[in-house]
Tab-separated table of C-alpha atoms and ligand atoms in Angstrom:
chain	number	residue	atom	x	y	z
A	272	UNK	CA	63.759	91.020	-3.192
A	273	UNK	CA	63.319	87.578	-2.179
A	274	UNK	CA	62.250	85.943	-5.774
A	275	UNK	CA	64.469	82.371	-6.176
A	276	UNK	CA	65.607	82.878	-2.550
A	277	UNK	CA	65.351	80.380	0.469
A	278	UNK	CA	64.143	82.552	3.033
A	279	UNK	CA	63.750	81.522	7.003
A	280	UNK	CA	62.573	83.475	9.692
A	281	UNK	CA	62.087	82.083	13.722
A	282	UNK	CA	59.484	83.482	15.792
A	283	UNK	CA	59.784	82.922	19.597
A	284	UNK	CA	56.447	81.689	21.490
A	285	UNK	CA	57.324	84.422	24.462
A	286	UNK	CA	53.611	86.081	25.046
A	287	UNK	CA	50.639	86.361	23.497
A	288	UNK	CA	50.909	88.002	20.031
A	289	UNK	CA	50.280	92.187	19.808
A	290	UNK	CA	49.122	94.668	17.411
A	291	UNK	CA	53.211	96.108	17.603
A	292	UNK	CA	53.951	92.154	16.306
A	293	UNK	CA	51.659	91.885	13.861
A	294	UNK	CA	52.493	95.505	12.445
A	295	UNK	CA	56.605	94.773	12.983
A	296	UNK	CA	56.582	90.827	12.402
A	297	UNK	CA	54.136	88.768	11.259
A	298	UNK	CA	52.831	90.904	8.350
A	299	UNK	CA	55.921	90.877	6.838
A	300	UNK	CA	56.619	87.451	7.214
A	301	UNK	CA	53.297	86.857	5.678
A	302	UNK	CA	54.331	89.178	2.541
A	303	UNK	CA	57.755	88.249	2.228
A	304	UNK	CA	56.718	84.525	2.241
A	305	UNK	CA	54.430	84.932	-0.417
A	306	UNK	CA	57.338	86.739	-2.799
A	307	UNK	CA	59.836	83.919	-2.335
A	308	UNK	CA	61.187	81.176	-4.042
A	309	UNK	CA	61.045	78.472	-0.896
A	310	UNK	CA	59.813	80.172	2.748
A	311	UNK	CA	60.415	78.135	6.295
A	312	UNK	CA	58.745	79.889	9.021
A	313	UNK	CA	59.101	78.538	12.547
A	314	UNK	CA	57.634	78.943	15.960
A	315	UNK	CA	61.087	78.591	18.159
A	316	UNK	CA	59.989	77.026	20.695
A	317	UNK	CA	63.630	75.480	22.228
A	318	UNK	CA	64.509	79.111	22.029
A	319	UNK	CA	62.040	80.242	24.457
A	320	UNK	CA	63.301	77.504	26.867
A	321	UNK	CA	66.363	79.561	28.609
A	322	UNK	CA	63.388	82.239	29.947
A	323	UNK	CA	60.297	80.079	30.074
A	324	UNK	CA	59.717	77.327	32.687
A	325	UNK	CA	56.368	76.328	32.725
A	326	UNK	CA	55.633	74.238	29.386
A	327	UNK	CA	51.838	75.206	29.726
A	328	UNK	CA	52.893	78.253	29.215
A	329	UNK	CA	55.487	77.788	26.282
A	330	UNK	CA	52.218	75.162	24.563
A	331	UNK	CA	49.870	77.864	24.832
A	332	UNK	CA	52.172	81.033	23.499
A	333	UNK	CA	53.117	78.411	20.873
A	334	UNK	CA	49.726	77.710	19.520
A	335	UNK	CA	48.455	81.127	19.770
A	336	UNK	CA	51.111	82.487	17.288
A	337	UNK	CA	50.662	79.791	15.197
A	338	UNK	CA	46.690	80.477	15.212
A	339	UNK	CA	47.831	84.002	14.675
A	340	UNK	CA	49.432	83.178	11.270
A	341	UNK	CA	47.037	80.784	10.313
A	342	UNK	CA	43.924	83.081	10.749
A	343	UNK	CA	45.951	85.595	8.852
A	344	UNK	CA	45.876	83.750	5.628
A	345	UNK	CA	49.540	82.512	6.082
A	346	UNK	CA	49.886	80.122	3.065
A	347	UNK	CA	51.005	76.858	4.524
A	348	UNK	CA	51.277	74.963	0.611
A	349	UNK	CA	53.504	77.384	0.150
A	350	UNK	CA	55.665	78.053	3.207
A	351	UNK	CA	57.064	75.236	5.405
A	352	UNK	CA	55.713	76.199	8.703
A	353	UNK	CA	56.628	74.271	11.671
A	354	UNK	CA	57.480	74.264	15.241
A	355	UNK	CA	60.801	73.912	16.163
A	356	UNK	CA	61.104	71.158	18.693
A	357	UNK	CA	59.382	68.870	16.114
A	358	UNK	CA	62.456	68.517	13.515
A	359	UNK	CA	64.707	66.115	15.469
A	360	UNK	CA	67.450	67.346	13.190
A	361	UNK	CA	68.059	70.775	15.195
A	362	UNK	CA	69.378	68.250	17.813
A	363	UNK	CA	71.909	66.910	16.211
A	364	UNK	CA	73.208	69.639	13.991
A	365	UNK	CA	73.240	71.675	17.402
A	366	UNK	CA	75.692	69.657	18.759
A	367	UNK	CA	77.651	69.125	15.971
A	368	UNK	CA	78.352	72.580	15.249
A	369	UNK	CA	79.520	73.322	18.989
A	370	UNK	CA	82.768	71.608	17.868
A	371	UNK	CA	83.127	74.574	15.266
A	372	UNK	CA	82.063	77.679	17.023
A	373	UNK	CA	84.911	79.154	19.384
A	374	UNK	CA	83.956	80.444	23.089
A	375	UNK	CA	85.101	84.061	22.127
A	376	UNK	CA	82.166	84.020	19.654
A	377	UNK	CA	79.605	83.565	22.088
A	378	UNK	CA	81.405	85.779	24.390
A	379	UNK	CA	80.841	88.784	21.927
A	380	UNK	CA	77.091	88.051	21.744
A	381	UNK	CA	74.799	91.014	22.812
A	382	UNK	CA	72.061	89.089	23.792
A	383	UNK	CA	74.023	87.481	27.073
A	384	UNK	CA	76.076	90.490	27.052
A	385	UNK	CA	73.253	92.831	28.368
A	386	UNK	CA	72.280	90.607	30.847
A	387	UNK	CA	75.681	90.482	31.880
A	388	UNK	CA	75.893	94.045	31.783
A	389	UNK	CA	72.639	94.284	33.621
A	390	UNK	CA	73.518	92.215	36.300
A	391	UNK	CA	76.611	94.169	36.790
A	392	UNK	CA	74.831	97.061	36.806
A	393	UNK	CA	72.321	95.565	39.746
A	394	UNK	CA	75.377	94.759	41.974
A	395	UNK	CA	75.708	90.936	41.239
A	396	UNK	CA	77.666	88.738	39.417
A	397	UNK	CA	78.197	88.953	36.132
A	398	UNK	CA	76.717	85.202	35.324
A	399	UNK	CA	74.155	85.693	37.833
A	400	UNK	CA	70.733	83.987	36.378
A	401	UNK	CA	72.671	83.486	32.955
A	402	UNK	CA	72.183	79.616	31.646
A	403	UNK	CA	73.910	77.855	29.065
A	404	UNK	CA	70.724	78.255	26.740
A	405	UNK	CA	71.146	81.575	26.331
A	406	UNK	CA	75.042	81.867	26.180
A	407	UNK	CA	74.424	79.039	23.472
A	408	UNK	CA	71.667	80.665	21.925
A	409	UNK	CA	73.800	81.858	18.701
A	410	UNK	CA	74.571	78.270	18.207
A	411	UNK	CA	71.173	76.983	18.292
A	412	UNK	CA	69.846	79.709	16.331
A	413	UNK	CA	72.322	78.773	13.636
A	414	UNK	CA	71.817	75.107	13.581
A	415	UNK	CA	68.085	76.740	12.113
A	416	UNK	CA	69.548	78.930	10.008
A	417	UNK	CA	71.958	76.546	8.020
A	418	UNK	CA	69.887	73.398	8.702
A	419	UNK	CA	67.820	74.177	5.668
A	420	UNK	CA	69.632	75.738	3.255
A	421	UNK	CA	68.795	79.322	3.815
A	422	UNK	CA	69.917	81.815	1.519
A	423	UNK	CA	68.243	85.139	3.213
A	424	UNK	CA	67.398	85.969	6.955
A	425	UNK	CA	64.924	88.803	7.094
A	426	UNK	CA	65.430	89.966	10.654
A	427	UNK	CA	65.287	93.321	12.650
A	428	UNK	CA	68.335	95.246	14.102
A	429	UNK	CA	68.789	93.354	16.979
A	430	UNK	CA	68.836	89.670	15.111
A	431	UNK	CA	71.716	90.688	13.019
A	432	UNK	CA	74.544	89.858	15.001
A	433	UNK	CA	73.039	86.357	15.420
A	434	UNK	CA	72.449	85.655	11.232
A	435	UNK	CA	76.673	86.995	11.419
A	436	UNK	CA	77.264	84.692	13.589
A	437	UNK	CA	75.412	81.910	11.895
A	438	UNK	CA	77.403	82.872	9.114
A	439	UNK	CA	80.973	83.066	10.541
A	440	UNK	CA	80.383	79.183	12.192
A	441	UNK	CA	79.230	78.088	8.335
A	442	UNK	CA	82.378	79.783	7.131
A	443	UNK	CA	84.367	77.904	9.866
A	444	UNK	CA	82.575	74.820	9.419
A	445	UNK	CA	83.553	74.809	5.386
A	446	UNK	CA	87.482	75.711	6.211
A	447	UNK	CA	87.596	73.023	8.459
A	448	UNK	CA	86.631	70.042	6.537
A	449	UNK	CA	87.454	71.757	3.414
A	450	UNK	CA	84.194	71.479	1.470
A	451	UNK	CA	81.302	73.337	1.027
A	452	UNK	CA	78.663	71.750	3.335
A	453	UNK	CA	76.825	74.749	4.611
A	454	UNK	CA	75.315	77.059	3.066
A	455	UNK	CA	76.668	80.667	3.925
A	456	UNK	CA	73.378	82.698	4.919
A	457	UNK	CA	73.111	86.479	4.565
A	458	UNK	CA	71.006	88.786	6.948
A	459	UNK	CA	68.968	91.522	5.217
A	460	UNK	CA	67.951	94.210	7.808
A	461	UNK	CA	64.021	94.876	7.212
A	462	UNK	CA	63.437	98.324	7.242
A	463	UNK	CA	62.484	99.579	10.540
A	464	UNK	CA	58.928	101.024	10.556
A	465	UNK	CA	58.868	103.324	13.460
A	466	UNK	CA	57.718	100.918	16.258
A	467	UNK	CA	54.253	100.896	16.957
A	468	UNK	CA	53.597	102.440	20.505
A	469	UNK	CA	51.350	101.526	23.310
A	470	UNK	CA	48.841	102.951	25.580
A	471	UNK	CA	51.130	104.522	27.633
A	472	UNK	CA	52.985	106.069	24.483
A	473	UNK	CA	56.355	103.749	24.934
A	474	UNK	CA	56.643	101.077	22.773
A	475	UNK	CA	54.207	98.162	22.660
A	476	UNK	CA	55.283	95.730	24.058
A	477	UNK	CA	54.928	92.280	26.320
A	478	UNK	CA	57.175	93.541	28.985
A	479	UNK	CA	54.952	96.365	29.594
A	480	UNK	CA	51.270	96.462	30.069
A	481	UNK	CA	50.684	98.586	27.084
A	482	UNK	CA	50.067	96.019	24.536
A	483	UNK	CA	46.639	95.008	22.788
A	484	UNK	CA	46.393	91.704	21.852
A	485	UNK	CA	45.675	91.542	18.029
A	486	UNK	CA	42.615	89.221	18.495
A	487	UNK	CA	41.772	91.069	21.878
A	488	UNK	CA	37.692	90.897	22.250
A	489	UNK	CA	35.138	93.875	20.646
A	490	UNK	CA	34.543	95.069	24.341
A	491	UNK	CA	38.646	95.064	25.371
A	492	UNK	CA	39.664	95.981	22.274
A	493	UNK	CA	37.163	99.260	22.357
A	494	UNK	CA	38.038	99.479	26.139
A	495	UNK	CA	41.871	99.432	25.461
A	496	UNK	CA	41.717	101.338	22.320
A	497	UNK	CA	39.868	104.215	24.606
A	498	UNK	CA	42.764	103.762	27.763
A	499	UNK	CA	45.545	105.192	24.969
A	500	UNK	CA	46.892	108.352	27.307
A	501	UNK	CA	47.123	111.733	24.869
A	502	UNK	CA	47.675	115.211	25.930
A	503	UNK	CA	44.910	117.915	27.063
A	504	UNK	CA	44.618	119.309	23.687
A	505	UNK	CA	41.132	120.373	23.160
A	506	UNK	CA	39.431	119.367	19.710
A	507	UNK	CA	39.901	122.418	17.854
A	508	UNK	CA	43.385	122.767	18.342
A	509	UNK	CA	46.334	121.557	15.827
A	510	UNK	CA	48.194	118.092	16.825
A	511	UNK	CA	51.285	116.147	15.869
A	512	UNK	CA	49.820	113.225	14.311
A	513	UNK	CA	53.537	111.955	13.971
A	514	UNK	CA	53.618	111.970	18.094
A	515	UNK	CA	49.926	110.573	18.679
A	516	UNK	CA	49.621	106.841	19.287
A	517	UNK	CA	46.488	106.915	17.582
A	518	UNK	CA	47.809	108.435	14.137
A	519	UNK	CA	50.888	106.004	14.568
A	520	UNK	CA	48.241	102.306	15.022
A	521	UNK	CA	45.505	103.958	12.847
A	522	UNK	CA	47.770	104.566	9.479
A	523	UNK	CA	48.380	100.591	9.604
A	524	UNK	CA	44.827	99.478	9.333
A	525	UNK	CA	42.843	102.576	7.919
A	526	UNK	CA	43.184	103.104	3.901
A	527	UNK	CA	45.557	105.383	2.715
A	528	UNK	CA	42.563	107.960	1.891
A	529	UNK	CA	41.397	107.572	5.556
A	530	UNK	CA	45.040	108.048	6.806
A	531	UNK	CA	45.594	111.063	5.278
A	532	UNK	CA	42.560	112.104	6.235
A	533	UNK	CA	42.870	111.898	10.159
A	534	UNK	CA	46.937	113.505	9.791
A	535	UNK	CA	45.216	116.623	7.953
A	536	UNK	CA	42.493	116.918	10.650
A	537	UNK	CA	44.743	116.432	13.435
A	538	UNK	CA	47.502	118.756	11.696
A	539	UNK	CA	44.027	121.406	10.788
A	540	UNK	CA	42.478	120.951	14.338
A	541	UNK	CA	39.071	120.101	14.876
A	542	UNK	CA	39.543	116.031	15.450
A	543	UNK	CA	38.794	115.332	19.284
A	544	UNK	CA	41.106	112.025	20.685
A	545	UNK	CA	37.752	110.774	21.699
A	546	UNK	CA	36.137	110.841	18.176
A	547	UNK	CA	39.978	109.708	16.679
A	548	UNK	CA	39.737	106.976	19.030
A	549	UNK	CA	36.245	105.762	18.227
A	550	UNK	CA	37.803	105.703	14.467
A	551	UNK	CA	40.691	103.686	15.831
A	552	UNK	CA	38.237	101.294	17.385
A	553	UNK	CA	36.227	100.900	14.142
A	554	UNK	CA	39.032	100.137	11.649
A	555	UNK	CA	40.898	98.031	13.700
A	556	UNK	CA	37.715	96.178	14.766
A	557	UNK	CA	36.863	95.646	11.187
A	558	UNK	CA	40.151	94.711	9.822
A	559	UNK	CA	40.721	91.809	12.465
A	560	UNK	CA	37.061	90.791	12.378
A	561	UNK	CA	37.498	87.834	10.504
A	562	UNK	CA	40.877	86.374	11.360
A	563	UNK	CA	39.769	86.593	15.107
A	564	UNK	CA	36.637	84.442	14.292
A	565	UNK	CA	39.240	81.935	13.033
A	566	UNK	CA	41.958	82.492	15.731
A	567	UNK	CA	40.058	81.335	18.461
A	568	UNK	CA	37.799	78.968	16.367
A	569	UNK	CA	41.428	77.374	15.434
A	570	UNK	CA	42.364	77.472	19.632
A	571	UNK	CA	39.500	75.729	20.188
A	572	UNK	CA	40.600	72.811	17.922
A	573	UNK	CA	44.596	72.669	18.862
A	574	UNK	CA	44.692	69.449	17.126
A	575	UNK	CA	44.133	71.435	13.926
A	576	UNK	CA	46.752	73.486	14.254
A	577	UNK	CA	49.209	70.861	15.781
A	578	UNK	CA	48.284	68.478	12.269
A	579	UNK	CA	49.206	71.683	10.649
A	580	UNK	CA	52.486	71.963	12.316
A	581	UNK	CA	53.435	68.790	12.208
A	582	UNK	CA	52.891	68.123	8.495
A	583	UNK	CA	55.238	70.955	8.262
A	584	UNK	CA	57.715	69.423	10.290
A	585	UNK	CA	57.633	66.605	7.759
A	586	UNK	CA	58.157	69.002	4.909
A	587	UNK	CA	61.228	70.565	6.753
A	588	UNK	CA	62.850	67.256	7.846
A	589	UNK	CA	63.754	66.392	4.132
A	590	UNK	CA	65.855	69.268	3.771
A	591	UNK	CA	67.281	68.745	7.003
A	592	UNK	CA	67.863	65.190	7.474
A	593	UNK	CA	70.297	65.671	4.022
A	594	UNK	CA	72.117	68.589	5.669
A	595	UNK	CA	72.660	66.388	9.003
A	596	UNK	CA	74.021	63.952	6.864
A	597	UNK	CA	76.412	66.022	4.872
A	598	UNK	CA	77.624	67.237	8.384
A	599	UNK	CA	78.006	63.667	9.521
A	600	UNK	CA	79.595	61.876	6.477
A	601	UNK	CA	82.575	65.704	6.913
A	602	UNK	CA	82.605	65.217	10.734
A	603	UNK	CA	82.663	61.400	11.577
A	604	UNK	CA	82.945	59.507	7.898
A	605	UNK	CA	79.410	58.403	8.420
A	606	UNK	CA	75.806	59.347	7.407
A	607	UNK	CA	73.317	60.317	10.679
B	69	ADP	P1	58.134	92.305	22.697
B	69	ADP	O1	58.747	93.687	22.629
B	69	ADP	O2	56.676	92.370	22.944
B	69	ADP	O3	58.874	91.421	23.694
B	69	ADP	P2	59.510	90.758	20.754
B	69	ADP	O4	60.794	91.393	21.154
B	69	ADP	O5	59.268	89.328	21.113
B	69	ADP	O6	58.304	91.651	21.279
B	69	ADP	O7	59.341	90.973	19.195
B	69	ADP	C1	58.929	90.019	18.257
B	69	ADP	C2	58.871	90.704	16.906
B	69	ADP	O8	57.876	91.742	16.887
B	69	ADP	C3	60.186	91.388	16.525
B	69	ADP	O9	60.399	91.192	15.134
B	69	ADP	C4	59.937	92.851	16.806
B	69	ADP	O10	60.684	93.698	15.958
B	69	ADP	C5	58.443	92.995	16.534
B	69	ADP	N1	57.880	94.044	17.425
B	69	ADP	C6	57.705	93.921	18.759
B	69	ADP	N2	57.164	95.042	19.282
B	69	ADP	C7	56.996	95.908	18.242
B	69	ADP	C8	56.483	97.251	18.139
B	69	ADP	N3	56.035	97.905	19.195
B	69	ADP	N4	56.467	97.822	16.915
B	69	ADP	C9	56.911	97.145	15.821
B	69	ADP	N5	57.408	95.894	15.859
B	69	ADP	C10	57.454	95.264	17.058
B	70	LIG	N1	66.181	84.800	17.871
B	70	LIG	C1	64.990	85.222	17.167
B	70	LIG	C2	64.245	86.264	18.042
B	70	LIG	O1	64.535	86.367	19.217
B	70	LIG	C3	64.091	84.050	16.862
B	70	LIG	C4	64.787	83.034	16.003
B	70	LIG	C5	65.188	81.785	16.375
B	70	LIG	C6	65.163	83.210	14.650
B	70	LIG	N2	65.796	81.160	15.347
B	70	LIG	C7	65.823	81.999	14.267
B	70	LIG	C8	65.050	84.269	13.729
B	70	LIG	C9	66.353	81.836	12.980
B	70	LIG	C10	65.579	84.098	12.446
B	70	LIG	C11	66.228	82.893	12.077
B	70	LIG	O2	63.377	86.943	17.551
């Protein structure tokens, strides 16, 4: 699907990376960067910054998911993987393309909208705790977009509206000064594998305290693995393996073969949660075995990773420095 295609895809450093992000995110960023023509991946840092205030925090969330793709085999000849804050470009086309994007745009975004909503909800006022970053946040996020060219956006649900935005101020942008400067992006919706619950049964994720860290240790991994709540079912009796959290993680790391087997024995009776979570334990523990020796052997070295980053950043700049330029020479007769 992505074959000759620019593809670009953001991922915010917000929390330390789970087995619902590597199922829902990264794996397909891994794949889908591997089909295409030209990939940029990016850690979006500046986009972190409107809910984030301690920069320890934002460094370390920002190296671990970069360790995270790295120990994953992402293929860094190939894709242009960066961070961000390091293309000085995303500056400059930010503010240039405030001067093209109308207020009633980023009034109809959902993001600020449900925290609007929220706050209405809670009895305050509608702005309450609402900062320019994140009313802005369409803007920014299409300064990446069209910085670089991007044909495709592979993004769930709740990114769409953003990629139509980023699309509506490249539209305005090319009426205005009557040329085709920016490229017009398109979103494509990845299909939505059921999310990946937690150990409570909701969905995994960093808000709650049902995630497991992909590269969690053997011993928490085993001890988190074994916290999953089920039902009372005894062994012997039938289950829904489409309702058990342990079907739902195990059929993303066991074989095919070994999937099918644990839905028949849960569907037959006679699988136990303890013995189906011992599986759990095993395949997941075997699958993640060697990335994690080169996650944290890569978070011991951050200067590896940051040299990887930054020679990224390089890599994008060339693409962007000619789009800044373009946008200049339209905007103020000049090059950046
Ligand atoms: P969180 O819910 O932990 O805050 P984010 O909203 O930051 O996670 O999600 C980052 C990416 O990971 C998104 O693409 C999202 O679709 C994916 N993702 C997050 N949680 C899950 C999950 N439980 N199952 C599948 N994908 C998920
Ligand atoms: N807003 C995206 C998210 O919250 C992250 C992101 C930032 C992004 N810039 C992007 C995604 C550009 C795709 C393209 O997940």
């Amino acid at each position: 699907m992505f074959e000759k295609k620019t593809v670009l895809t953001g991922i915010k450093p917000t929390g330390t990376p789970h087995l619902g992000n590597l199922v829902g995110a990264i794996k397909p960023v891994i794949e889908m960067s591997n089909e295409a023509e030209k990939s940029y991946i990016f850690i979006a840092d500046l986009h972190a910054l409107n809910a984030v205030r301690d920069s320890a925090l934002i460094k370390k969330w920002t190296n671990e998911v970069a360790a995270t793709f790295l120990a994953l085999g992402l293929d860094t000849k190939k894709a242009v993987f960066f961070r961000q804050s390091d293309v000085q470009e995303i500056y400059k086309l930010t503010v240039m393309l405030t001067n093209v994007t109308s207020k009633g745009l980023m009034n109809r975004s959902h993001a600020y909208k449900a925290v609007a909503a929220q706050n209405i909800e809670n009895g305050n006022a509608a702005d309450s705790g609402i900062n320019m970053g994140l009313y802005t946040y369409p803007i920014l996020m299409a300064a990446d977009i069209l910085l670089y060219d991007t044909d495709v956006v592979p993004v769930g649900q709740d990114q769409k509206q953003h990629v139509e935005m980023a699309r509506d101020i490249a539209g305005s942008f090319n009426h205005i000064y009557n040329k085709e400067v920016l490229v017009v992006p398109e979103p494509v919706i990845q299909k939505v594998a059921s999310a990946i619950p937690g150990l409570d049964g909701r969905k995994m994720s960093k808000s709650y305290e049902n995630h497991i860290p992909i590269f969690a240790e053997t011993k928490k991994l085993k001890k988190s693995i074994m916290r999953i709540v089920t039902d009372s079912k005894r062994p012997e009796e039938p289950k829904n393996p489409d309702e058990s959290t342990i079907y739902q993680l195990y059929q993303h790391f066991a074989s095919k073969d070994e999937a099918d087997t644990m839905r028949k024995e849960f569907t037959d009776g006679g699988l136990g949660y303890g013995d189906a979570k011992k599986m759990l334990f095993e395949t997941i523990e075997l699958s993640i075995k060697e990335p994690r020796e080169r996650y944290y052997d890569l978070l011991e070295h951050p200067d590896k990773i940051n040299e990887v980053l930054q020679s990224g950043a390089e890599r994008a700049r060339k693409t962007a420095a000619q789009t800044v330029n373009k946008v200049f020479e339209a905007m103020l007769g000049k090059v950046a």
